[in-house]
mmCIF file of C-alpha atoms in Angstrom:
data_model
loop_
_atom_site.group_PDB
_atom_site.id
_atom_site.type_symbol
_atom_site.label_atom_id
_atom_site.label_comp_id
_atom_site.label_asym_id
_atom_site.label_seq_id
_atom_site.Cartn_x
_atom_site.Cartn_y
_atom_site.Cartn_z
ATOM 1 C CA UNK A 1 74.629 -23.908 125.296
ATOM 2 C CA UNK A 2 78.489 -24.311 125.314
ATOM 3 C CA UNK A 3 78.949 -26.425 122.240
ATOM 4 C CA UNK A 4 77.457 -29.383 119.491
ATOM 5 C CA UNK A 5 77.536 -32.267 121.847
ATOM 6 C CA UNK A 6 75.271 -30.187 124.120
ATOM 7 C CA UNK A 7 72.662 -28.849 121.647
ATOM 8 C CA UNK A 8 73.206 -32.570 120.366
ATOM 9 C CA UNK A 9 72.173 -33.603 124.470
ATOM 10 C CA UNK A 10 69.275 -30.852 124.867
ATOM 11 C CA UNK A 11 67.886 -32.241 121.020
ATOM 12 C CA UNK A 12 67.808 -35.266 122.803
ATOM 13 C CA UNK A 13 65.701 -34.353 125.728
ATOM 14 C CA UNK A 14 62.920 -32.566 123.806
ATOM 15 C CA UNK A 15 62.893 -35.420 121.675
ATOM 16 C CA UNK A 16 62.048 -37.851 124.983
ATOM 17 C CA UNK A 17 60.566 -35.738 127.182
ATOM 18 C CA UNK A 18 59.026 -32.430 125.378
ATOM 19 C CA UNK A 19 55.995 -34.364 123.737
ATOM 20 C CA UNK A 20 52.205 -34.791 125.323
ATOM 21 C CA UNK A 21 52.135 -38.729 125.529
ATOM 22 C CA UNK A 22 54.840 -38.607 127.972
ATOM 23 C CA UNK A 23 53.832 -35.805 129.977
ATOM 24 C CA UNK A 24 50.027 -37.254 129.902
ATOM 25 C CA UNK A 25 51.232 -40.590 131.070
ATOM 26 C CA UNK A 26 53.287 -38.858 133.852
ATOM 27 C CA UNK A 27 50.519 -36.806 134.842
ATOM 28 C CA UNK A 28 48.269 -39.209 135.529
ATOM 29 C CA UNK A 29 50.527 -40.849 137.599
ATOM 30 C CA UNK A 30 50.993 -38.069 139.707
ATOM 31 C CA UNK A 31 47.402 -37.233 140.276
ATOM 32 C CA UNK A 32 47.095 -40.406 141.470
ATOM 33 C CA UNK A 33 49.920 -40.807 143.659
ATOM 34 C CA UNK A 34 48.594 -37.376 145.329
ATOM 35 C CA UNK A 35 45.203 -39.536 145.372
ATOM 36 C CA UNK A 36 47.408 -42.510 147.748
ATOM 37 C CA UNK A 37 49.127 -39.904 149.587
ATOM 38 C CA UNK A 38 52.190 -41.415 147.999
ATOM 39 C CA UNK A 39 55.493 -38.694 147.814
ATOM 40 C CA UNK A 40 56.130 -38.623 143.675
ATOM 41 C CA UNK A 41 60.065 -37.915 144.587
ATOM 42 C CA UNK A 42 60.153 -41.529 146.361
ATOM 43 C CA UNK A 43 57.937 -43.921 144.417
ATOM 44 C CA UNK A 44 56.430 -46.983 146.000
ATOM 45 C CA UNK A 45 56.258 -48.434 142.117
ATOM 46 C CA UNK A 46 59.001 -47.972 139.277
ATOM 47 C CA UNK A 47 56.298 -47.992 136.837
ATOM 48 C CA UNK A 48 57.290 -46.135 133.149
ATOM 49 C CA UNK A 49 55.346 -43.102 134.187
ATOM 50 C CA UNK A 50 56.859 -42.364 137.384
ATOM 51 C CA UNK A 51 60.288 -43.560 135.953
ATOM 52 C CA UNK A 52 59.998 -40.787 133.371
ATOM 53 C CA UNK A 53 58.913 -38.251 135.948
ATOM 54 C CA UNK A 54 61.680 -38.987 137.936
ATOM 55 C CA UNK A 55 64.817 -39.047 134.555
ATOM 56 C CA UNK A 56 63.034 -35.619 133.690
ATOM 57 C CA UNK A 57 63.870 -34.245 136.976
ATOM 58 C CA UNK A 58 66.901 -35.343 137.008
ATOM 59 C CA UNK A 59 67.775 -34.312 133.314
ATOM 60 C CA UNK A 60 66.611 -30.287 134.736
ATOM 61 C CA UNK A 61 68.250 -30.419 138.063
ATOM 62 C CA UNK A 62 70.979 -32.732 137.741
ATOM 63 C CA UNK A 63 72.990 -33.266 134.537
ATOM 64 C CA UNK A 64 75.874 -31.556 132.994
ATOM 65 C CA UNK A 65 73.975 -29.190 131.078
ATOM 66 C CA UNK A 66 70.572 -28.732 133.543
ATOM 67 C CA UNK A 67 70.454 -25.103 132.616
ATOM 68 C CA UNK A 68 69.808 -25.435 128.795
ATOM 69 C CA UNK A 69 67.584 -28.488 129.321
ATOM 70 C CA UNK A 70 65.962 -26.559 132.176
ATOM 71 C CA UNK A 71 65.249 -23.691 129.562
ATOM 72 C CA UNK A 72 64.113 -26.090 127.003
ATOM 73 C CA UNK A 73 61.843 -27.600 129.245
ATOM 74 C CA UNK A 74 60.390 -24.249 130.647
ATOM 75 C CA UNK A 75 59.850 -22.690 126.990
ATOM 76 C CA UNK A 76 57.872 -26.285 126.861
ATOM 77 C CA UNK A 77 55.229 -25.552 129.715
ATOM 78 C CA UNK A 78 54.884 -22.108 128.558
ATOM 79 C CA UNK A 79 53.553 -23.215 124.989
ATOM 80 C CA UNK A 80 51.936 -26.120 125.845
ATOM 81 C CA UNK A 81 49.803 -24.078 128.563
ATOM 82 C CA UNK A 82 49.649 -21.315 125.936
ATOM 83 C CA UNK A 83 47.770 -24.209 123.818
ATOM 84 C CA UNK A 84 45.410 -24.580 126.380
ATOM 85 C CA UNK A 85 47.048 -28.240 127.638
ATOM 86 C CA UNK A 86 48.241 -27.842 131.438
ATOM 87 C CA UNK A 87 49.517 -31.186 132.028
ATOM 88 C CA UNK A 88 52.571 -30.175 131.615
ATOM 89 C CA UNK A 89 52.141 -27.099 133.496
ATOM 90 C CA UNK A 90 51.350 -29.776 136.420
ATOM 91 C CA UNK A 91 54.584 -31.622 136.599
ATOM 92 C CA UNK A 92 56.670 -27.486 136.599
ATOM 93 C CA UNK A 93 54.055 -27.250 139.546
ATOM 94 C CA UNK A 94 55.368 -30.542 141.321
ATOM 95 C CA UNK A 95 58.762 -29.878 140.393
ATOM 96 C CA UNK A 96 58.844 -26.198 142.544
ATOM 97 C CA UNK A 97 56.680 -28.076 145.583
ATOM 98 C CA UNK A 98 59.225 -30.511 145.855
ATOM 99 C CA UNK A 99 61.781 -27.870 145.642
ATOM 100 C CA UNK A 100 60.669 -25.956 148.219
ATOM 101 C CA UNK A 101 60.526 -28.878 150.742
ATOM 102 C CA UNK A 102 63.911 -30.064 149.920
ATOM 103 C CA UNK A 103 65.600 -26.514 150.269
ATOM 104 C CA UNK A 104 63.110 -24.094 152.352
ATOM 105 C CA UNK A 105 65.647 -25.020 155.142
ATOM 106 C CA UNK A 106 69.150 -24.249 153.326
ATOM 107 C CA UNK A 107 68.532 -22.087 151.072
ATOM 108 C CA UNK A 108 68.607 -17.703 151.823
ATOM 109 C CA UNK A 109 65.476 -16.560 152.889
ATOM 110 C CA UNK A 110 64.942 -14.298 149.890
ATOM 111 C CA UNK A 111 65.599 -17.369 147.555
ATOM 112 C CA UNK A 112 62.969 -19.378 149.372
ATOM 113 C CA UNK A 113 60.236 -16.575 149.054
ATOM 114 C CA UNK A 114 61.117 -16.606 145.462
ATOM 115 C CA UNK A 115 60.312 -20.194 145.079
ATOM 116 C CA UNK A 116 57.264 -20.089 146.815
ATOM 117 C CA UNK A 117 56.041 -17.143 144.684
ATOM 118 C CA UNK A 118 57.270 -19.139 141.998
ATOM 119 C CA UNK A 119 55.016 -22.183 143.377
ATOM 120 C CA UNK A 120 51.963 -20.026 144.086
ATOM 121 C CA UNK A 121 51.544 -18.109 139.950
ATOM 122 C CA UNK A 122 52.217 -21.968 138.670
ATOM 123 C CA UNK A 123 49.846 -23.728 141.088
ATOM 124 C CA UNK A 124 46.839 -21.150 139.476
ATOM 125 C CA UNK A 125 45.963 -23.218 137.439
ATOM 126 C CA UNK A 126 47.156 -27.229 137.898
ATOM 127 C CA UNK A 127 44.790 -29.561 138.557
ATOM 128 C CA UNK A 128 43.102 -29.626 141.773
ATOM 129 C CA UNK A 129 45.033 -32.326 143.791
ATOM 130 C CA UNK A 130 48.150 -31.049 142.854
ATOM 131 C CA UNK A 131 47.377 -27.355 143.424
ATOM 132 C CA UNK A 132 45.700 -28.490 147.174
ATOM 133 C CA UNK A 133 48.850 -30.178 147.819
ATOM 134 C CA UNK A 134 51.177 -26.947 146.788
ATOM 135 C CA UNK A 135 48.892 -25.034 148.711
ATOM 136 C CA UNK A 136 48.983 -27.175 151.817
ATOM 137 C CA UNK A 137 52.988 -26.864 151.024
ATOM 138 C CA UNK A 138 53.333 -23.197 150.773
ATOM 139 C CA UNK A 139 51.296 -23.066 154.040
ATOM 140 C CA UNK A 140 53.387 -25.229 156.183
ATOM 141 C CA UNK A 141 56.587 -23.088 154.839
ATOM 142 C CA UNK A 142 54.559 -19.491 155.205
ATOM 143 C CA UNK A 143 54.068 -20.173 159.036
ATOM 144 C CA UNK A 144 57.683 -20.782 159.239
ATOM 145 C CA UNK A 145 58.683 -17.006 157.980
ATOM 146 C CA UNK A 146 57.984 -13.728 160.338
ATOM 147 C CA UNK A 147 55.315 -11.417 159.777
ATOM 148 C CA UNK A 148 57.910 -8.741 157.851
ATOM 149 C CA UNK A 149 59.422 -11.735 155.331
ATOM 150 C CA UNK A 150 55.309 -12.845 154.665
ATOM 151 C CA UNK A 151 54.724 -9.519 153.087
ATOM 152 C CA UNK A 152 57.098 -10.509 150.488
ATOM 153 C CA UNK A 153 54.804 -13.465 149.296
ATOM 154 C CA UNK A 154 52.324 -13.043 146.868
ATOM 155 C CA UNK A 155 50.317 -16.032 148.475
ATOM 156 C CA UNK A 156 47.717 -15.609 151.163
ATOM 157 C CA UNK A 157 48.283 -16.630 154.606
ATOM 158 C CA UNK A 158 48.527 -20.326 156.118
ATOM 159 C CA UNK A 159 45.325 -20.560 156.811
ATOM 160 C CA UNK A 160 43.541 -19.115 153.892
ATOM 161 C CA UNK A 161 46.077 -21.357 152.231
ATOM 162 C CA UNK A 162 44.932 -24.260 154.449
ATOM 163 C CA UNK A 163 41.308 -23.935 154.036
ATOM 164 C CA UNK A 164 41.806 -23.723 150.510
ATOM 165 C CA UNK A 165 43.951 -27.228 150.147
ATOM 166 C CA UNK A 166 41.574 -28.733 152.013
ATOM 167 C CA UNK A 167 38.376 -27.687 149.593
ATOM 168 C CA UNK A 168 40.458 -28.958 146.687
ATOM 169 C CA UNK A 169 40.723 -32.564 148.478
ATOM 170 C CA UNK A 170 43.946 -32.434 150.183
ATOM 171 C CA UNK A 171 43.885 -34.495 153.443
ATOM 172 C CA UNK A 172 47.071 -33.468 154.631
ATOM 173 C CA UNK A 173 45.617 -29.978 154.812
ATOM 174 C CA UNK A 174 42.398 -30.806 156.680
ATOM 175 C CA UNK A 175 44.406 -33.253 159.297
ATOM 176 C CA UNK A 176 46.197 -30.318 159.881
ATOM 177 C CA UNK A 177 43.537 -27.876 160.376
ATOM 178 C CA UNK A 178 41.882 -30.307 162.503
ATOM 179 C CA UNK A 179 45.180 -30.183 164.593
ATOM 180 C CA UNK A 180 44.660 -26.592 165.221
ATOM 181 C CA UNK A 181 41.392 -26.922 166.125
ATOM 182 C CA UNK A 182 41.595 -29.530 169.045
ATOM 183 C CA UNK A 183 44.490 -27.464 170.656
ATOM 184 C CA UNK A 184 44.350 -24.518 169.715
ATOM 185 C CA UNK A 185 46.615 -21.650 168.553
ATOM 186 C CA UNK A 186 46.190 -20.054 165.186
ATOM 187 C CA UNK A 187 42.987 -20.805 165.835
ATOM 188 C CA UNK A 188 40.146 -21.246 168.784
ATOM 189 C CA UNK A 189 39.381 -24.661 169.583
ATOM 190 C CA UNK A 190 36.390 -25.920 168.311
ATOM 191 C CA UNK A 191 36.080 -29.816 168.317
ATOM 192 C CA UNK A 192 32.715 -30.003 166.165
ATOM 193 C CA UNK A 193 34.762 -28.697 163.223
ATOM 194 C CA UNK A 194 37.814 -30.364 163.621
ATOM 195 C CA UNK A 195 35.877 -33.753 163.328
ATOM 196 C CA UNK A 196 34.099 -32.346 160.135
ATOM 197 C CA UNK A 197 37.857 -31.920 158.913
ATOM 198 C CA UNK A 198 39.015 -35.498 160.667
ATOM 199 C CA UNK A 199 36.324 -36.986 158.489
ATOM 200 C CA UNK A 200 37.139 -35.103 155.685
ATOM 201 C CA UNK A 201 40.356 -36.595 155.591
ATOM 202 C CA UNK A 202 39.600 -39.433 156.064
ATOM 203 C CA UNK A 203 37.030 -39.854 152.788
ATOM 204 C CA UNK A 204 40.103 -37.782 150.802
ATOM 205 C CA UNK A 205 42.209 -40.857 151.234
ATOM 206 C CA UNK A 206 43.718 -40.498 154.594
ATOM 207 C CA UNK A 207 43.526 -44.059 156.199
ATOM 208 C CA UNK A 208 45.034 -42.939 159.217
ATOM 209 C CA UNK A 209 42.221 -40.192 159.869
ATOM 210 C CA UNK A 210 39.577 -42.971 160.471
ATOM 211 C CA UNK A 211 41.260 -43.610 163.835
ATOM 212 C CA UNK A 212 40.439 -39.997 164.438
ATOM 213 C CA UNK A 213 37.009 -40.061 163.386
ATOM 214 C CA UNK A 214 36.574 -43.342 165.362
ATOM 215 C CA UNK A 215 38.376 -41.492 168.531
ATOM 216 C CA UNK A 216 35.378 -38.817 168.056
ATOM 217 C CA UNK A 217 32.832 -41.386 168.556
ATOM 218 C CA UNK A 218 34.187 -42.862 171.058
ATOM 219 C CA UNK A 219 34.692 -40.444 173.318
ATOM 220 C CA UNK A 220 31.744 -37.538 172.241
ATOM 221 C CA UNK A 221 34.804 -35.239 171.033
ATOM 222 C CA UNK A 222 33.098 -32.942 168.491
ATOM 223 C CA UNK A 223 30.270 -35.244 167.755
ATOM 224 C CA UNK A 224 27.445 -37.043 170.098
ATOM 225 C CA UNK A 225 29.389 -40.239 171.079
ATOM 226 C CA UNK A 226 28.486 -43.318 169.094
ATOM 227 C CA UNK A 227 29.880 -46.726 169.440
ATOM 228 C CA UNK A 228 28.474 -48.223 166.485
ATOM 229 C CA UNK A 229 29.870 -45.487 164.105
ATOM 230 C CA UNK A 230 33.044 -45.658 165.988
ATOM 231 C CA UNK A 231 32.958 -49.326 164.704
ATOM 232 C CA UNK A 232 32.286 -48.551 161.149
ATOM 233 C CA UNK A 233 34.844 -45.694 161.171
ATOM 234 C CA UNK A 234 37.259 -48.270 162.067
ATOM 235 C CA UNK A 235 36.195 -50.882 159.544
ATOM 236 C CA UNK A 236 36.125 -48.278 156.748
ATOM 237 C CA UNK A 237 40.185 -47.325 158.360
ATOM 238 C CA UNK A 238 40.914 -51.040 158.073
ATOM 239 C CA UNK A 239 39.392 -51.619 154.710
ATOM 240 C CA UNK A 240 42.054 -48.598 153.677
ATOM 241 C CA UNK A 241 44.331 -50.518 154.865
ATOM 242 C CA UNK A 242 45.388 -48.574 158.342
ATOM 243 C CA UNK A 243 47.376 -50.373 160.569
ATOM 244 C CA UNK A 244 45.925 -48.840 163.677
ATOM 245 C CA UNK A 245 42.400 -49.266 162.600
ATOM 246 C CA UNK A 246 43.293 -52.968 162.100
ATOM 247 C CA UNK A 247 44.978 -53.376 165.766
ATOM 248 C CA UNK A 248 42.024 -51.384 167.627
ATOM 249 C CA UNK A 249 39.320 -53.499 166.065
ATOM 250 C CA UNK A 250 41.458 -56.848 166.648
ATOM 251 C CA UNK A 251 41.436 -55.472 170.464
ATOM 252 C CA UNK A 252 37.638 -54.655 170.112
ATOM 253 C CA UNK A 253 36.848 -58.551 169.219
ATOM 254 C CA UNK A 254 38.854 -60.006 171.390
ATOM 255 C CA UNK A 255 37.177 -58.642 174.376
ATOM 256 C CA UNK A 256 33.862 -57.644 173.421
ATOM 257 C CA UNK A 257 32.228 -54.520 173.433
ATOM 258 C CA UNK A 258 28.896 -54.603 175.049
ATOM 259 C CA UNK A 259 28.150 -50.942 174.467
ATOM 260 C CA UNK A 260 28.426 -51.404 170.558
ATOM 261 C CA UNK A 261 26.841 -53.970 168.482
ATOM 262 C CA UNK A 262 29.586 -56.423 168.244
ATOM 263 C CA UNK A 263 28.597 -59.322 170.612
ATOM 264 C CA UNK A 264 29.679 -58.841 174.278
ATOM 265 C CA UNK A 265 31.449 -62.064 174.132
ATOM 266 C CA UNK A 266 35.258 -62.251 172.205
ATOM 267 C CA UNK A 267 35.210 -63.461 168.572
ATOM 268 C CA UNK A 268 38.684 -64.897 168.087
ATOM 269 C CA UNK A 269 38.196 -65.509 164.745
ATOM 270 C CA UNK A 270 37.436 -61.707 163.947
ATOM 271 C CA UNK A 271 39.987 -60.504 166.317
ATOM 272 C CA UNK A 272 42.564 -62.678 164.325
ATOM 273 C CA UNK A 273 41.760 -61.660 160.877
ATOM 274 C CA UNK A 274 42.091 -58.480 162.297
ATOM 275 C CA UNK A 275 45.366 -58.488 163.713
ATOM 276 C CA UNK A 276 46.554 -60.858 160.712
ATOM 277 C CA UNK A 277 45.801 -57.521 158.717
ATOM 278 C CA UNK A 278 48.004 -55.067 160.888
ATOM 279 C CA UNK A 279 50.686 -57.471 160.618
ATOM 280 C CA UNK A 280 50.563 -58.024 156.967
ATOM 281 C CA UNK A 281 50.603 -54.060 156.575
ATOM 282 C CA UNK A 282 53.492 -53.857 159.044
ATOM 283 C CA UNK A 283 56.070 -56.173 157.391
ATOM 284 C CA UNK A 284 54.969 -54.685 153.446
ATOM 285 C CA UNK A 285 55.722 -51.214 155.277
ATOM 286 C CA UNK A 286 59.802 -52.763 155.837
ATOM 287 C CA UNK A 287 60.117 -54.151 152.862
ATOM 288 C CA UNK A 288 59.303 -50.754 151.149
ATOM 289 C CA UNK A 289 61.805 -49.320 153.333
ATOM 290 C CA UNK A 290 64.124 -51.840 151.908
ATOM 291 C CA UNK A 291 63.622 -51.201 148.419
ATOM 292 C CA UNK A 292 65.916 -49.524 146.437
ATOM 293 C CA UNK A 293 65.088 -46.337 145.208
ATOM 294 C CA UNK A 294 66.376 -46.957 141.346
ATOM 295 C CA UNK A 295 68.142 -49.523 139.362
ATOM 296 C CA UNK A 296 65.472 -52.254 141.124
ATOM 297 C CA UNK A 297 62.237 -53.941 139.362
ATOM 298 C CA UNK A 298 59.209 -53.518 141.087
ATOM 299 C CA UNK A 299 58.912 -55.633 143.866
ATOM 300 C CA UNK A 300 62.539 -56.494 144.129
ATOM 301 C CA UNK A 301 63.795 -56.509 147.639
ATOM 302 C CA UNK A 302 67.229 -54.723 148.479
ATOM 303 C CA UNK A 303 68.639 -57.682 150.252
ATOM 304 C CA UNK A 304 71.387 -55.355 152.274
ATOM 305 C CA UNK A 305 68.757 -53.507 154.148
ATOM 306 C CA UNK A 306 67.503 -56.454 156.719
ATOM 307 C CA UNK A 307 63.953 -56.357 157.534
ATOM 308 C CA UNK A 308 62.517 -55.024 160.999
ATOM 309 C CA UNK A 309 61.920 -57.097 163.552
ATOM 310 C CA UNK A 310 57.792 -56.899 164.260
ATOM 311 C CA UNK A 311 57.367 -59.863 166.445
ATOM 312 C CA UNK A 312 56.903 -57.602 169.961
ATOM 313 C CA UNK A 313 54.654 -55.653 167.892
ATOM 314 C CA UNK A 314 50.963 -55.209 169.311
ATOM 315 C CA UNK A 315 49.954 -56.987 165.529
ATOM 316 C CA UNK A 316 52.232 -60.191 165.909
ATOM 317 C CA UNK A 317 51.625 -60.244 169.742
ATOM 318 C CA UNK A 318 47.731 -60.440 168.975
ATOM 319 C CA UNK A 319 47.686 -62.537 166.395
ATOM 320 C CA UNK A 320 49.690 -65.071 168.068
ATOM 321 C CA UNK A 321 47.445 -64.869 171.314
ATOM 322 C CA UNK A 322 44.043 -64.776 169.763
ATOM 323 C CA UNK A 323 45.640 -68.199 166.845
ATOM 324 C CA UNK A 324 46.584 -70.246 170.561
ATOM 325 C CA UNK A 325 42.946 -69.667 171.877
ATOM 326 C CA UNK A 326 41.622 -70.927 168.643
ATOM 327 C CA UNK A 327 43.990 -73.443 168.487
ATOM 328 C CA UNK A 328 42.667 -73.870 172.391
ATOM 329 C CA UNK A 329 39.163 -74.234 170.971
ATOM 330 C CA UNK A 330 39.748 -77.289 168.665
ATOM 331 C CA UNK A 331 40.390 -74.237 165.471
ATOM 332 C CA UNK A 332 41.861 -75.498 163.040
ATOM 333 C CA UNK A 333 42.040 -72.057 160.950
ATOM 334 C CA UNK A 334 45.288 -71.408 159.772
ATOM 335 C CA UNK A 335 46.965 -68.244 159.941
ATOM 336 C CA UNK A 336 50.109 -66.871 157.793
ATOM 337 C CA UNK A 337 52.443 -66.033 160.158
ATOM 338 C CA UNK A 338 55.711 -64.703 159.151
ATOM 339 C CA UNK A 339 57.816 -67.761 158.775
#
């Protein structure tokens, strides 16, 4: 440390950062962000927690004096884990996965082994969704190195690494094992147990892997073919929230599906609720990409960044076909449309 005002800076920092009601609070926000799938580095809420998470990185990697607040915050984990209490040992372990997927690509080779040895002894012992999704991390950047550079990594292989993300919970990691095993490569196809791993995913908080699962059914791939449980995979995908789940089942009850047991005749209403739902998911999904990433309340739109245009989407199309023929019909249900 150069001089006062900087010991008088790092002081600071421990003072805001270095304590366990912080770190606890930030913690728990990151387990559950890894719960939502949600990236911690871009927040969909600027809640305390994650606004903490995101000053302390910036405070290690960013200011002035990064290497002595670095330090400080290092000789932190180490005591606290010494004590027995790893939560701070979990945000270090974020901290070097989101390292390595910001710099595998610029940084010398030997300086990205390093960090994902680094990644792999701190991951030991994090929780479980944050050490499945620094697993499924250190896979995706393993397969990228050739067989001489992997002998410099004190990790296993991808897929060892893989399998392993996946038992802990991570649905990234079993989406992309069930990848592999539709087309092959790494591994021999095998469709049963990719749709084990599609529906894995899916209950680990993928929404998007209940269009999978429902795919499966609907077309015997992996699993006898079922149009009922294609249905339900597709209502549990919607009830996640997953704008394709949404759009297929507002297509499903618009025309009828004999083979199933929705009625062979179109249900408007349904098929409207449905497609009302992909839309409303659609338009959140541009305004998040036009909120500001600090400075901003939650909720606050960044009025610079205009707003997509959805109304050729398959959503708005639908909904606006399937409101006329109620409308048609003497309906008088009212949907909100974007205005």
């Amino acid at each position: 440390m150069a001089d006062a005002s900087a010991d008088c800076s790092v002081e600071e920092f421990k003072l805001r950062f270095c304590h366990p009601e912080l770190i606890e609070d930030c913690r728990d926000t990151l387990v559950s962000m890894f719960r939502q799938g949600t990236n911690p580095p871009q927040p969909a809420s600027l809640d305390p927690a994650t606004l903490s998470y995101l000053r302390l990185y910036e405070e290690t990697h960013d200011a002035a004096d990064a290497d002595a607040k670095l330090e400080a915050w290092q000789g932190y984990v180490e005591h606290e884990a010494r004590h027995g209490n790893l939560d701070a040992l979990d945000l270090e372990t974020v901290y070097a996965r989101n390292d390595l997927w910001a710099n595998f690509d610029t940084l010398p080779t030997m300086d990205a082994i390093g960090l994902m040895n680094d990644l792999w002894q701190l991951s030991k012992r994090a929780c479980e969704e944050i050490r499945g999704s620094a697993y499924y991390c250190l896979a995706i950047h393993t397969a990228c190195l050739d067989a001489d550079q992997q002998d410099w990594l004190l990790c296993p292989g991808p897929l060892m690494l893989l399998t392993s993300a996946s038992d802990l919970g991570c649905a990234e990691a079993s989406m992309e094992l069930s990848r592999m095993l539709t087309s092959g490569g790494l591994l021999e196809p095998n469709l049963p147990l990719a749709h084990r791993y599609h529906v894995r995913a899916a209950y680990d908080g993928d929404a998007s892997a209940w269009t999978y699962v429902a795919m499966d059914y609907l077309l015997g791939r992996g699993t006898p073919r079922d149009p009922d449980r294609m249905i339900d995979a597709l209502m549990s995908g919607a009830a996640a929230g997953d704008y394709s789940s949404c759009v297929s089942l507002g297509d499903l009850f618009s025309t009828g599906f004999p083979e199933s047991r929705l009625a062979p005749v179109p249900d408007m209403r349904l098929a409207n609720e449905y497609y009302s739902a992909a839309y409303e998911i659609e338009t959140e999904g541009a305004q998040m990409e036009g909120m500001e990433t600090e400075g901003v309340e939650a909720g606050e739109r960044n009025h610079d960044v205009p707003a997509a245009d959805h109304t050729k989407s398959l959503a708005y199309v639908g909904m606006m076909f399937t409101q006329a023929a109620l409308d048609v019909e003497g309906d008088d249900g009212d949907v909100d449309a974007a205005r």
